XYZ file of C-alpha atoms in Angstrom:
384
model
C 64.020 30.063 -17.034
C 67.731 28.064 -14.744
C 66.684 24.892 -12.778
C 66.866 25.609 -8.755
C 70.260 24.893 -7.722
C 69.571 24.046 -4.371
C 66.925 21.787 -4.665
C 66.682 18.233 -3.204
C 68.439 15.731 -6.592
C 69.972 19.346 -8.084
C 73.554 18.245 -7.582
C 75.627 18.092 -10.209
C 78.246 15.777 -11.111
C 80.634 18.641 -9.920
C 82.731 19.108 -6.589
C 82.816 22.402 -5.358
C 86.447 22.229 -4.489
C 86.656 25.472 -1.551
C 89.655 24.780 0.394
C 87.772 22.345 3.374
C 86.739 20.028 0.431
C 89.875 20.322 -1.645
C 91.850 19.200 2.161
C 89.396 16.745 2.664
C 89.733 15.283 -1.629
C 93.392 15.241 -1.195
C 93.826 13.087 2.112
C 91.305 10.895 0.315
C 93.717 10.307 -2.678
C 96.459 9.681 -0.887
C 94.519 7.223 2.150
C 92.994 5.303 -0.886
C 96.050 5.169 -2.936
C 97.688 3.561 0.184
C 98.213 0.317 1.594
C 96.683 0.745 4.863
C 92.913 -1.168 5.443
C 91.484 2.129 7.319
C 90.606 5.300 7.017
C 88.611 7.947 8.893
C 86.417 11.092 7.632
C 85.400 12.873 10.555
C 82.951 15.864 10.206
C 79.293 17.598 11.986
C 76.322 16.098 10.077
C 75.331 18.023 7.166
C 79.181 19.168 6.055
C 79.679 16.414 2.839
C 81.842 13.725 3.824
C 79.909 10.944 2.192
C 79.595 13.362 -0.960
C 83.212 14.404 -0.878
C 84.490 10.726 -0.170
C 81.963 9.192 -3.449
C 83.911 12.012 -5.857
C 87.147 10.522 -4.125
C 86.475 7.085 -4.992
C 85.299 7.558 -8.729
C 88.101 9.497 -9.124
C 90.845 7.163 -7.319
C 89.884 3.765 -7.731
C 86.893 4.255 -10.675
C 86.178 0.790 -11.085
C 86.518 0.020 -7.347
C 83.705 -2.278 -5.635
C 81.950 0.403 -3.147
C 79.624 -1.352 -0.073
C 77.658 0.766 2.896
C 76.782 -0.101 6.211
C 73.906 2.339 7.309
C 75.307 1.431 10.940
C 77.897 -1.067 12.803
C 76.367 -4.449 14.781
C 77.935 -4.433 18.468
C 77.920 -8.587 17.148
C 80.950 -9.782 15.182
C 78.663 -12.172 13.358
C 75.585 -9.742 12.315
C 78.658 -7.363 11.028
C 80.454 -10.098 8.651
C 76.638 -10.971 7.423
C 76.344 -7.330 7.148
C 79.341 -7.321 4.967
C 78.311 -9.961 2.816
C 74.830 -8.509 1.986
C 76.131 -5.495 0.692
C 78.364 -7.440 -1.597
C 75.251 -9.253 -2.751
C 74.858 -12.252 -1.221
C 71.888 -13.640 -0.134
C 70.372 -13.992 3.416
C 72.906 -15.213 5.645
C 72.529 -18.484 7.673
C 76.247 -19.910 8.480
C 78.483 -19.614 11.559
C 81.277 -17.323 12.444
C 84.207 -18.854 11.150
C 81.994 -20.003 7.941
C 81.293 -16.109 7.377
C 85.325 -14.838 7.133
C 86.159 -18.397 4.879
C 83.283 -17.118 2.197
C 84.721 -13.297 3.054
C 87.980 -14.555 2.336
C 87.576 -16.154 -0.197
C 85.394 -13.183 -2.130
C 87.989 -10.836 -1.575
C 90.839 -12.557 -2.796
C 88.552 -13.498 -5.660
C 87.980 -9.586 -6.396
C 91.734 -8.696 -5.777
C 92.722 -11.783 -8.670
C 90.367 -9.350 -10.799
C 92.109 -6.083 -9.823
C 89.168 -4.832 -8.334
C 90.157 -2.789 -4.699
C 87.081 -3.530 -2.520
C 85.628 -0.998 0.036
C 83.621 -1.241 2.571
C 81.700 2.415 3.980
C 81.063 2.632 7.481
C 78.882 5.730 7.032
C 77.083 7.647 9.943
C 78.893 6.243 12.510
C 78.304 7.343 15.797
C 81.198 4.854 17.284
C 82.531 1.387 16.007
C 81.543 -1.269 18.815
C 84.008 -3.092 20.454
C 82.549 -5.854 19.213
C 83.550 -5.338 15.769
C 87.322 -4.072 16.648
C 88.484 -7.642 16.676
C 86.539 -8.694 13.348
C 88.242 -5.138 11.548
C 91.676 -6.702 13.354
C 90.940 -9.839 11.070
C 90.507 -7.584 7.991
C 93.906 -5.937 8.418
C 95.650 -9.242 7.850
C 93.837 -10.540 4.717
C 96.065 -10.313 1.774
C 93.993 -7.789 0.072
C 94.907 -4.884 2.574
C 98.937 -6.146 1.793
C 98.680 -5.343 -1.641
C 96.456 -2.503 -0.908
C 92.721 -3.909 -2.765
C 90.737 -3.125 0.542
C 89.895 -0.280 2.472
C 87.614 0.001 5.078
C 86.148 3.891 5.234
C 84.475 5.008 8.709
C 82.223 8.363 8.597
C 80.968 10.441 11.443
C 80.723 12.775 14.054
C 82.078 14.329 16.853
C 81.670 11.145 19.253
C 83.556 9.027 16.655
C 86.317 11.553 16.950
C 85.941 11.301 20.786
C 86.122 7.139 20.691
C 89.278 7.602 18.394
C 91.271 9.700 21.227
C 90.146 7.714 23.930
C 92.699 5.460 26.343
C 91.176 2.291 26.049
C 90.725 2.546 22.398
C 94.808 2.315 21.481
C 94.042 -0.729 19.244
C 91.564 0.962 17.050
C 93.219 4.019 16.641
C 96.855 2.025 16.028
C 95.145 1.111 12.690
C 93.965 4.056 11.767
C 96.517 6.098 10.476
C 94.680 7.997 8.044
C 92.196 10.430 10.001
C 91.105 14.197 8.926
C 87.697 16.344 9.938
C 85.641 18.047 7.360
C 85.425 21.723 8.550
C 81.998 23.781 7.777
C 82.775 26.479 5.152
C 83.127 29.508 6.419
C 81.914 32.686 5.008
C 83.721 33.412 1.643
C 83.799 30.065 1.006
C 79.686 30.179 1.495
C 79.699 32.823 -1.304
C 81.648 31.240 -3.938
C 79.740 27.799 -2.926
C 76.258 29.478 -3.492
C 77.638 30.971 -6.741
C 79.421 27.630 -7.568
C 75.886 25.991 -7.087
C 73.707 28.959 -9.167
C 76.195 28.466 -11.983
C 75.544 25.074 -12.300
C 71.447 25.278 -12.707
C 71.773 28.149 -15.615
C 72.096 31.280 -13.620
C 73.203 33.696 -16.008
C 74.478 36.049 -13.215
C 75.340 33.454 -9.861
C 77.454 36.605 -8.671
C 74.713 38.554 -7.596
C 72.012 36.249 -7.007
C 72.398 36.754 -3.269
C 73.347 39.946 -1.948
C 76.532 40.182 0.608
C 74.316 40.916 3.522
C 71.875 37.162 2.097
C 74.877 35.080 2.335
C 76.387 36.566 5.604
C 73.061 35.205 7.360
C 72.861 31.941 5.675
C 75.947 31.223 6.635
C 75.494 32.813 10.356
C 71.776 30.016 9.905
C 73.562 27.085 8.354
C 77.123 26.787 10.512
C 78.424 26.823 7.015
C 77.462 22.886 6.425
C 76.278 22.418 3.067
C 73.613 20.636 3.414
C 72.091 23.394 5.322
C 72.931 26.493 2.731
C 71.350 24.488 0.377
C 67.808 24.123 2.722
C 67.947 27.826 3.477
C 69.385 29.204 0.550
C 66.271 27.244 -1.534
C 63.699 28.723 0.649
C 64.993 32.088 0.576
C 65.143 31.841 -2.991
C 61.554 31.131 -3.623
C 60.473 33.361 -1.124
C 62.433 36.529 -2.805
C 60.440 35.132 -6.298
C 57.066 35.067 -4.668
C 57.905 38.768 -4.013
C 58.818 39.147 -7.551
C 62.711 39.891 -7.091
C 65.652 38.503 -8.368
C 68.299 38.909 -5.967
C 67.881 37.290 -2.441
C 68.400 39.536 0.453
C 68.809 39.568 4.227
C 65.330 40.359 5.053
C 64.054 36.503 2.973
C 67.092 34.712 4.841
C 65.924 36.346 7.957
C 62.520 35.350 6.950
C 62.749 31.607 5.794
C 64.808 31.274 9.157
C 61.868 32.450 11.260
C 60.079 30.510 9.950
C 61.550 27.464 10.943
C 60.310 28.350 14.441
C 62.236 25.633 16.815
C 64.583 23.956 14.250
C 67.805 23.649 16.013
C 71.085 25.252 14.612
C 74.340 23.263 14.401
C 76.402 24.010 17.184
C 79.834 26.860 15.630
C 83.076 24.698 15.345
C 85.735 27.107 16.134
C 88.536 25.988 13.067
C 91.928 25.909 15.249
C 95.445 26.186 13.867
C 99.138 26.043 15.187
C 101.792 28.277 14.484
C 105.356 27.116 15.152
C 108.615 28.796 15.780
C 111.861 28.010 16.361
C 112.582 30.583 19.221
C 111.878 34.166 17.183
C 112.465 32.104 13.634
C 108.588 31.369 12.051
C 108.773 28.357 11.171
C 104.519 27.068 9.880
C 101.011 27.159 10.277
C 99.171 24.177 10.651
C 95.603 23.448 10.107
C 94.392 21.012 13.569
C 92.232 19.018 11.435
C 92.741 15.694 13.671
C 92.037 14.687 16.896
C 95.371 14.137 18.173
C 98.310 15.259 16.779
C 101.739 13.290 18.047
C 104.920 16.009 18.507
C 108.381 14.963 18.573
C 112.239 14.274 16.857
C 111.016 10.815 15.809
C 109.811 10.824 11.982
C 106.610 8.939 12.692
C 105.281 11.798 14.473
C 102.514 13.751 13.383
C 104.710 16.817 13.431
C 108.776 16.121 13.184
C 110.326 18.652 15.515
C 113.749 17.554 14.016
C 116.214 19.317 16.932
C 118.204 17.439 19.521
C 116.390 19.200 22.487
C 113.011 17.763 21.906
C 112.676 14.132 22.605
C 111.411 10.997 20.022
C 108.074 11.046 21.566
C 107.976 14.047 23.017
C 104.037 15.888 23.337
C 100.605 15.174 22.082
C 97.768 17.264 21.591
C 94.455 15.906 21.754
C 90.917 17.368 21.075
C 88.197 16.451 24.171
C 84.846 18.211 24.157
C 85.901 21.293 22.078
C 88.898 22.188 23.388
C 92.745 22.058 22.948
C 94.466 19.741 25.879
C 98.319 18.995 25.690
C 99.681 15.813 27.255
C 103.904 15.351 27.469
C 104.415 11.822 26.951
C 107.598 11.693 29.713
C 109.627 13.656 27.444
C 113.436 14.579 28.786
C 113.294 18.340 28.692
C 109.289 18.193 29.259
C 106.797 21.005 27.995
C 105.700 24.685 29.602
C 102.565 26.532 28.487
C 103.061 29.738 28.933
C 106.537 29.575 31.162
C 104.690 26.868 33.429
C 106.001 23.417 33.589
C 103.343 20.863 33.344
C 102.660 17.425 32.438
C 98.741 18.106 30.970
C 97.253 20.922 30.298
C 93.881 22.719 28.815
C 94.634 25.296 25.891
C 93.387 28.393 25.359
C 93.704 30.554 22.828
C 97.247 32.163 22.571
C 98.312 29.811 24.465
C 102.525 29.223 24.444
C 103.642 25.601 24.218
C 107.562 25.526 24.894
C 109.120 21.332 23.224
C 112.403 22.200 23.342
C 113.384 25.201 21.353
C 110.219 25.233 20.279
C 107.460 27.405 20.480
C 103.886 25.990 19.722
C 101.284 29.048 19.667
C 97.601 27.503 19.650
C 94.870 29.715 17.418
C 91.037 29.720 17.435
C 88.746 31.537 15.607
C 90.249 34.264 13.342
C 93.495 33.702 11.946
C 96.374 36.143 13.945
C 98.424 38.667 12.260
C 101.233 36.194 12.164
C 102.708 35.589 8.408
C 103.286 31.977 8.674
C 103.805 29.682 5.475
C 100.995 27.217 5.483
C 102.006 23.578 6.284
C 98.053 22.141 5.479
C 96.912 19.991 7.282
C 97.917 16.735 8.958
C 97.524 13.763 6.740
C 101.253 13.617 6.100
C 104.230 14.368 8.487
C 105.096 17.867 8.414
C 109.164 17.924 9.616
C 110.361 21.256 11.194
C 113.574 21.847 11.668
């Protein structure tokens, strides 16, 4: 008899490397190897942000000193004191400058030992305004220049909204690395269930859940691994109580009905951007960032290397679950579906004209166009 694959505490050290988590893991590896202080990993609660970061730290920075802050105080002194306590200092009763000095000495000592220090701010709603100045101070310390100090922000939609707000320009400038971890699709949910069952010693993990059961688990969980685990565990128990060895649709429906008024996670449509140079397909880019800068200069997220495109031409911003395109005072302007606009909320299938390029927004199911995938936006995509 194999152990239950989905009960609390049954997670193996093995990492499920489906497309969504593989992209996030790759992003984290690059961010942790950089000399930048800050990175932001966002996504719905239960999507696996903390687990993915923990696995990335184990592989990328195995000897790192990791301190986790479960919340960020709006008071700078409380923020500094919380960091010191997370690093093992006793209750700190010191002035602001004294705590800064203590942190400077401590972080410098860790750097001299060759240890990278990682501060993880988990379950963030927003970054309080009072903390931003302290983050700016941290960014100037010597360990940052040597890549030996990291601040990882993990949060959800509210954090994403904050990072796109105009008043948060100073904070946004400090966060070069930002990625959204998306929920699993139906096929990934099937693979995830099989992966967990196989890791628990199931002899036939591929048939433990029927296709109909997988579809219902995905629908009820919205593809969030934490929710998948709960529903799959209860459905497995229900099937076992009935003397059945395969979890069917009815078992999942019974579990879902038993949850009563439990709130379902809001499902989020994945989006991508098809880029065409006139009629020539160039690439499909998954929109995993909350904002996307487009222009001819290499500093943009998408570099459109053509004279018809301005250095900083346009920006795509995700707000309230919708995408908006904004013209950045470009020379040739932008058009949406052949209409000149300064700013426009986009719908599925809308075509944005940037110089001689056409950018086509896809939400939900992937369109039939066969384009090479440029992946997520961890690095600049250069198209010319």
